[in-house]
Amino acid sequence: MTASGGDLGGLDANVTLVLTALAAADPTGNLLASTTPTGANEHTFSLDNTAPTLTSVLRQTPSVELTNADSLVWRVSFSEAIPNVTAADFSITGSTAGVTQISAATAGFPPSVAGNTGNPVLAVASNAYDITVSGGDLASVDGSVGLAIAAGNTIADAVGNTLSGTTPTGSAQTYTLDNTAPTVTISTTASAPVAGPFAITVTFSEDVTGFDAGDLSA
């Protein structure tokens, strides 16, 4: 028996087939004794017609925006468990680096269930994945580097509902790479020769930390 049409195409619920009357009979006229099956009872299907969404793309390692790290990790989260993602599902902005590692960040428990109750399809997947990006020109980039969902991605949930869009409903964080070493100039207004103490000005090309008198020598 096949059921189709109506609201099945957009339903997210259990759908059950039941006999409502004892009208069925065999060729000699014996009526059906009961509407309850004596054998396997596979009369309920769990329908999922909701497409997963991308909820956020967050910096994971390092967690700070400004960095010179040669390996960057983002945590990509979805609205429901996704059985699998691949490097081809992502694109990198601001660098020729690529996706070099993908690992599930959260266990998808309880597992999602699809199919009929007598023969369910269990999907133990993850709602979030840690995506590692490295290589390419990452070690020399100065500027913003981001991770995005590729336009031709094949991301889908356990029953095949494809990702509804590539723009996260929440935050989309990027890294700012700084791989240029600071430079320094030392100047003074004192005229040579100098017979006593005099002031000097130490100027760096960018903000620095850790500089003190011990870094200077006569």
Short mmCIF file of C-alpha atoms in Angstrom, two decimals:
data_model
loop_
_atom_site.label_atom_id
_atom_site.label_comp_id
_atom_site.label_asym_id
_atom_site.label_seq_id
_atom_site.Cartn_x
_atom_site.Cartn_y
_atom_site.Cartn_z
CA MET A 1 0.00 0.00 0.00
CA THR A 2 1.35 3.42 -0.96
CA ALA A 3 0.39 6.72 0.64
CA SER A 4 1.28 9.97 -1.12
CA GLY A 5 0.11 13.52 -1.68
CA GLY A 6 -1.52 15.75 0.86
CA ASP A 7 0.95 17.38 3.22
CA LEU A 8 3.52 14.55 3.17
CA GLY A 9 6.00 16.66 1.21
CA GLY A 10 6.39 19.14 4.06
CA LEU A 11 5.54 17.09 7.14
CA ASP A 12 7.84 16.66 10.13
CA ALA A 13 6.06 14.07 12.26
CA ASN A 14 5.25 10.39 12.64
CA VAL A 15 2.85 9.01 10.03
CA THR A 16 0.98 5.82 10.94
CA LEU A 17 -1.14 3.45 8.84
CA VAL A 18 -3.98 1.81 10.79
CA LEU A 19 -7.03 -0.27 9.95
CA THR A 20 -10.13 1.55 11.14
CA ALA A 21 -12.70 -1.23 10.60
CA LEU A 22 -12.94 -5.02 10.42
CA ALA A 23 -14.35 -4.94 6.88
CA ALA A 24 -11.69 -7.12 5.24
CA ALA A 25 -12.66 -10.74 4.68
CA ASP A 26 -11.24 -13.87 3.08
CA PRO A 27 -12.84 -15.47 -0.05
CA THR A 28 -15.31 -17.44 2.09
CA GLY A 29 -16.49 -14.37 3.97
CA ASN A 30 -14.57 -14.73 7.23
CA LEU A 31 -14.07 -11.21 8.56
CA LEU A 32 -10.78 -9.91 9.84
CA ALA A 33 -10.57 -10.86 13.51
CA SER A 34 -8.53 -7.87 14.70
CA THR A 35 -6.93 -4.67 13.43
CA THR A 36 -3.80 -5.39 15.48
CA PRO A 37 -1.06 -7.20 13.50
CA THR A 38 0.05 -10.57 14.87
CA GLY A 39 3.48 -10.25 13.23
CA ALA A 40 5.84 -7.39 12.53
CA ASN A 41 4.23 -4.01 13.07
CA GLU A 42 5.99 -1.63 10.71
CA HIS A 43 3.15 0.79 10.27
CA THR A 44 4.78 4.07 11.43
CA PHE A 45 7.19 6.28 9.51
CA SER A 46 9.08 9.25 10.93
CA LEU A 47 9.18 12.06 8.36
CA ASP A 48 11.83 14.78 8.24
CA ASN A 49 11.33 17.38 5.53
CA THR A 50 13.19 20.23 7.23
CA ALA A 51 16.43 21.33 5.57
CA PRO A 52 19.43 21.84 7.88
CA THR A 53 20.82 25.35 8.26
CA LEU A 54 24.31 26.68 8.91
CA THR A 55 24.22 28.31 12.36
CA SER A 56 27.76 29.63 12.88
CA VAL A 57 31.41 29.63 11.77
CA LEU A 58 33.54 30.45 14.81
CA ARG A 59 37.27 30.73 15.47
CA GLN A 60 38.42 27.70 17.45
CA THR A 61 42.25 27.49 17.43
CA PRO A 62 43.52 30.09 17.97
CA SER A 63 40.45 31.75 19.46
CA VAL A 64 41.74 35.31 18.99
CA GLU A 65 41.31 37.18 15.72
CA LEU A 66 44.85 38.59 15.25
CA THR A 67 47.41 35.83 14.72
CA ASN A 68 50.39 34.64 12.69
CA ALA A 69 49.51 30.95 13.10
CA ASP A 70 50.27 28.69 10.15
CA SER A 71 47.24 26.50 10.94
CA LEU A 72 43.75 27.83 11.61
CA VAL A 73 40.76 25.93 13.00
CA TRP A 74 37.14 26.99 12.70
CA ARG A 75 34.16 25.28 14.35
CA VAL A 76 31.27 25.03 11.89
CA SER A 77 27.87 24.34 13.48
CA PHE A 78 24.59 23.22 11.92
CA SER A 79 20.98 23.19 13.12
CA GLU A 80 20.92 19.39 13.16
CA ALA A 81 23.24 16.42 12.87
CA ILE A 82 25.08 16.14 9.56
CA PRO A 83 26.47 12.65 8.78
CA ASN A 84 29.42 13.81 6.73
CA VAL A 85 31.22 16.84 5.35
CA THR A 86 34.23 16.91 3.03
CA ALA A 87 36.95 19.39 2.15
CA ALA A 88 35.12 20.15 -1.10
CA ASP A 89 32.19 21.52 0.92
CA PHE A 90 34.29 24.51 2.04
CA SER A 91 36.11 27.44 0.46
CA ILE A 92 38.83 29.70 1.86
CA THR A 93 38.80 33.47 1.43
CA GLY A 94 41.93 35.60 1.55
CA SER A 95 44.41 32.75 1.12
CA THR A 96 45.38 29.86 -1.14
CA ALA A 97 45.40 27.56 1.91
CA GLY A 98 43.18 24.48 1.91
CA VAL A 99 41.19 22.29 4.26
CA THR A 100 43.64 19.73 5.64
CA GLN A 101 41.62 18.11 8.44
CA ILE A 102 37.98 17.67 9.44
CA SER A 103 36.91 16.26 12.81
CA ALA A 104 33.54 15.95 14.49
CA ALA A 105 33.30 18.41 17.37
CA THR A 106 30.10 17.14 19.00
CA ALA A 107 28.50 13.73 19.10
CA GLY A 108 25.03 13.61 17.60
CA PHE A 109 23.25 11.81 20.41
CA PRO A 110 20.53 10.77 20.56
CA PRO A 111 20.90 9.63 16.98
CA SER A 112 18.41 10.89 14.44
CA VAL A 113 15.89 8.30 13.25
CA ALA A 114 14.34 7.96 9.82
CA GLY A 115 12.44 5.28 7.95
CA ASN A 116 9.82 2.93 9.40
CA THR A 117 9.89 1.87 13.04
CA GLY A 118 10.47 -1.78 12.19
CA ASN A 119 13.58 -1.01 10.16
CA PRO A 120 14.81 2.43 11.25
CA VAL A 121 17.78 4.27 9.81
CA LEU A 122 19.95 5.55 12.65
CA ALA A 123 22.32 8.42 11.96
CA VAL A 124 25.00 9.07 14.57
CA ALA A 125 26.32 12.34 13.21
CA SER A 126 27.67 15.63 14.46
CA ASN A 127 26.03 19.03 14.71
CA ALA A 128 29.46 20.68 14.56
CA TYR A 129 32.78 20.04 12.84
CA ASP A 130 36.25 21.47 13.46
CA ILE A 131 37.76 22.47 10.11
CA THR A 132 41.56 22.86 9.94
CA VAL A 133 43.01 25.12 7.25
CA SER A 134 46.74 25.24 6.44
CA GLY A 135 49.28 25.30 3.61
CA GLY A 136 49.23 27.50 0.55
CA ASP A 137 50.37 31.06 1.25
CA LEU A 138 49.02 31.12 4.81
CA ALA A 139 52.48 31.60 6.33
CA SER A 140 52.96 34.86 4.42
CA VAL A 141 49.46 36.34 4.34
CA ASP A 142 48.78 39.77 5.82
CA GLY A 143 45.06 40.34 6.02
CA SER A 144 41.71 38.69 6.63
CA VAL A 145 41.26 34.94 6.12
CA GLY A 146 37.85 33.29 6.33
CA LEU A 147 36.12 29.94 5.94
CA ALA A 148 32.91 29.67 3.93
CA ILE A 149 30.55 26.98 2.67
CA ALA A 150 31.26 26.29 -0.99
CA ALA A 151 28.50 27.06 -3.48
CA GLY A 152 28.57 23.50 -4.83
CA ASN A 153 28.53 21.78 -1.43
CA THR A 154 26.81 18.43 -0.90
CA ILE A 155 25.99 18.91 2.80
CA ALA A 156 22.77 17.14 3.81
CA ASP A 157 21.11 15.61 6.86
CA ALA A 158 20.59 11.88 7.45
CA VAL A 159 17.58 11.61 5.12
CA GLY A 160 19.01 13.75 2.33
CA ASN A 161 17.58 17.21 3.03
CA THR A 162 20.25 19.53 1.61
CA LEU A 163 21.66 22.58 3.36
CA SER A 164 19.24 25.49 2.96
CA GLY A 165 21.89 28.19 2.47
CA THR A 166 25.56 29.09 2.79
CA THR A 167 25.14 32.13 5.05
CA PRO A 168 25.15 31.34 8.79
CA THR A 169 22.17 32.39 10.89
CA GLY A 170 24.66 33.44 13.60
CA SER A 171 28.26 34.61 13.61
CA ALA A 172 30.79 34.15 10.81
CA GLN A 173 34.20 34.90 12.30
CA THR A 174 37.44 35.48 10.40
CA TYR A 175 41.12 35.64 11.31
CA THR A 176 43.39 38.62 10.70
CA LEU A 177 46.84 37.32 9.72
CA ASP A 178 49.96 39.35 10.45
CA ASN A 179 53.11 37.71 9.10
CA THR A 180 55.19 40.87 8.69
CA ALA A 181 57.95 41.40 11.28
CA PRO A 182 58.09 44.88 12.85
CA THR A 183 60.94 47.20 11.98
CA VAL A 184 62.62 49.75 14.26
CA THR A 185 64.37 53.09 13.94
CA ILE A 186 66.40 54.86 16.65
CA SER A 187 66.85 58.62 16.54
CA THR A 188 67.96 61.50 18.77
CA THR A 189 67.89 65.28 18.72
CA ALA A 190 71.25 65.47 20.52
CA SER A 191 74.19 66.82 18.56
CA ALA A 192 77.49 64.98 18.48
CA PRO A 193 79.72 64.90 20.31
CA VAL A 194 77.67 64.22 23.46
CA ALA A 195 79.38 64.52 26.84
CA GLY A 196 76.55 63.25 29.07
CA PRO A 197 73.19 61.51 29.10
CA PHE A 198 70.93 62.18 26.12
CA ALA A 199 67.47 61.09 24.99
CA ILE A 200 66.76 58.75 22.13
CA THR A 201 63.49 57.87 20.40
CA VAL A 202 62.81 54.25 19.50
CA THR A 203 60.09 53.96 16.85
CA PHE A 204 58.57 50.68 15.71
CA SER A 205 56.62 50.17 12.50
CA GLU A 206 53.71 48.71 14.47
CA ASP A 207 52.59 48.11 18.05
CA VAL A 208 54.92 45.77 19.96
CA THR A 209 54.95 44.15 23.39
CA GLY A 210 57.76 43.18 25.74
CA PHE A 211 60.13 46.03 24.89
CA ASP A 212 62.18 47.38 27.82
CA ALA A 213 65.60 48.93 28.62
CA GLY A 214 67.22 45.50 28.61
CA ASP A 215 66.66 45.34 24.87
CA LEU A 216 69.05 48.28 24.30
CA SER A 217 72.83 48.37 24.35
CA ALA A 218 75.32 51.21 23.93
#
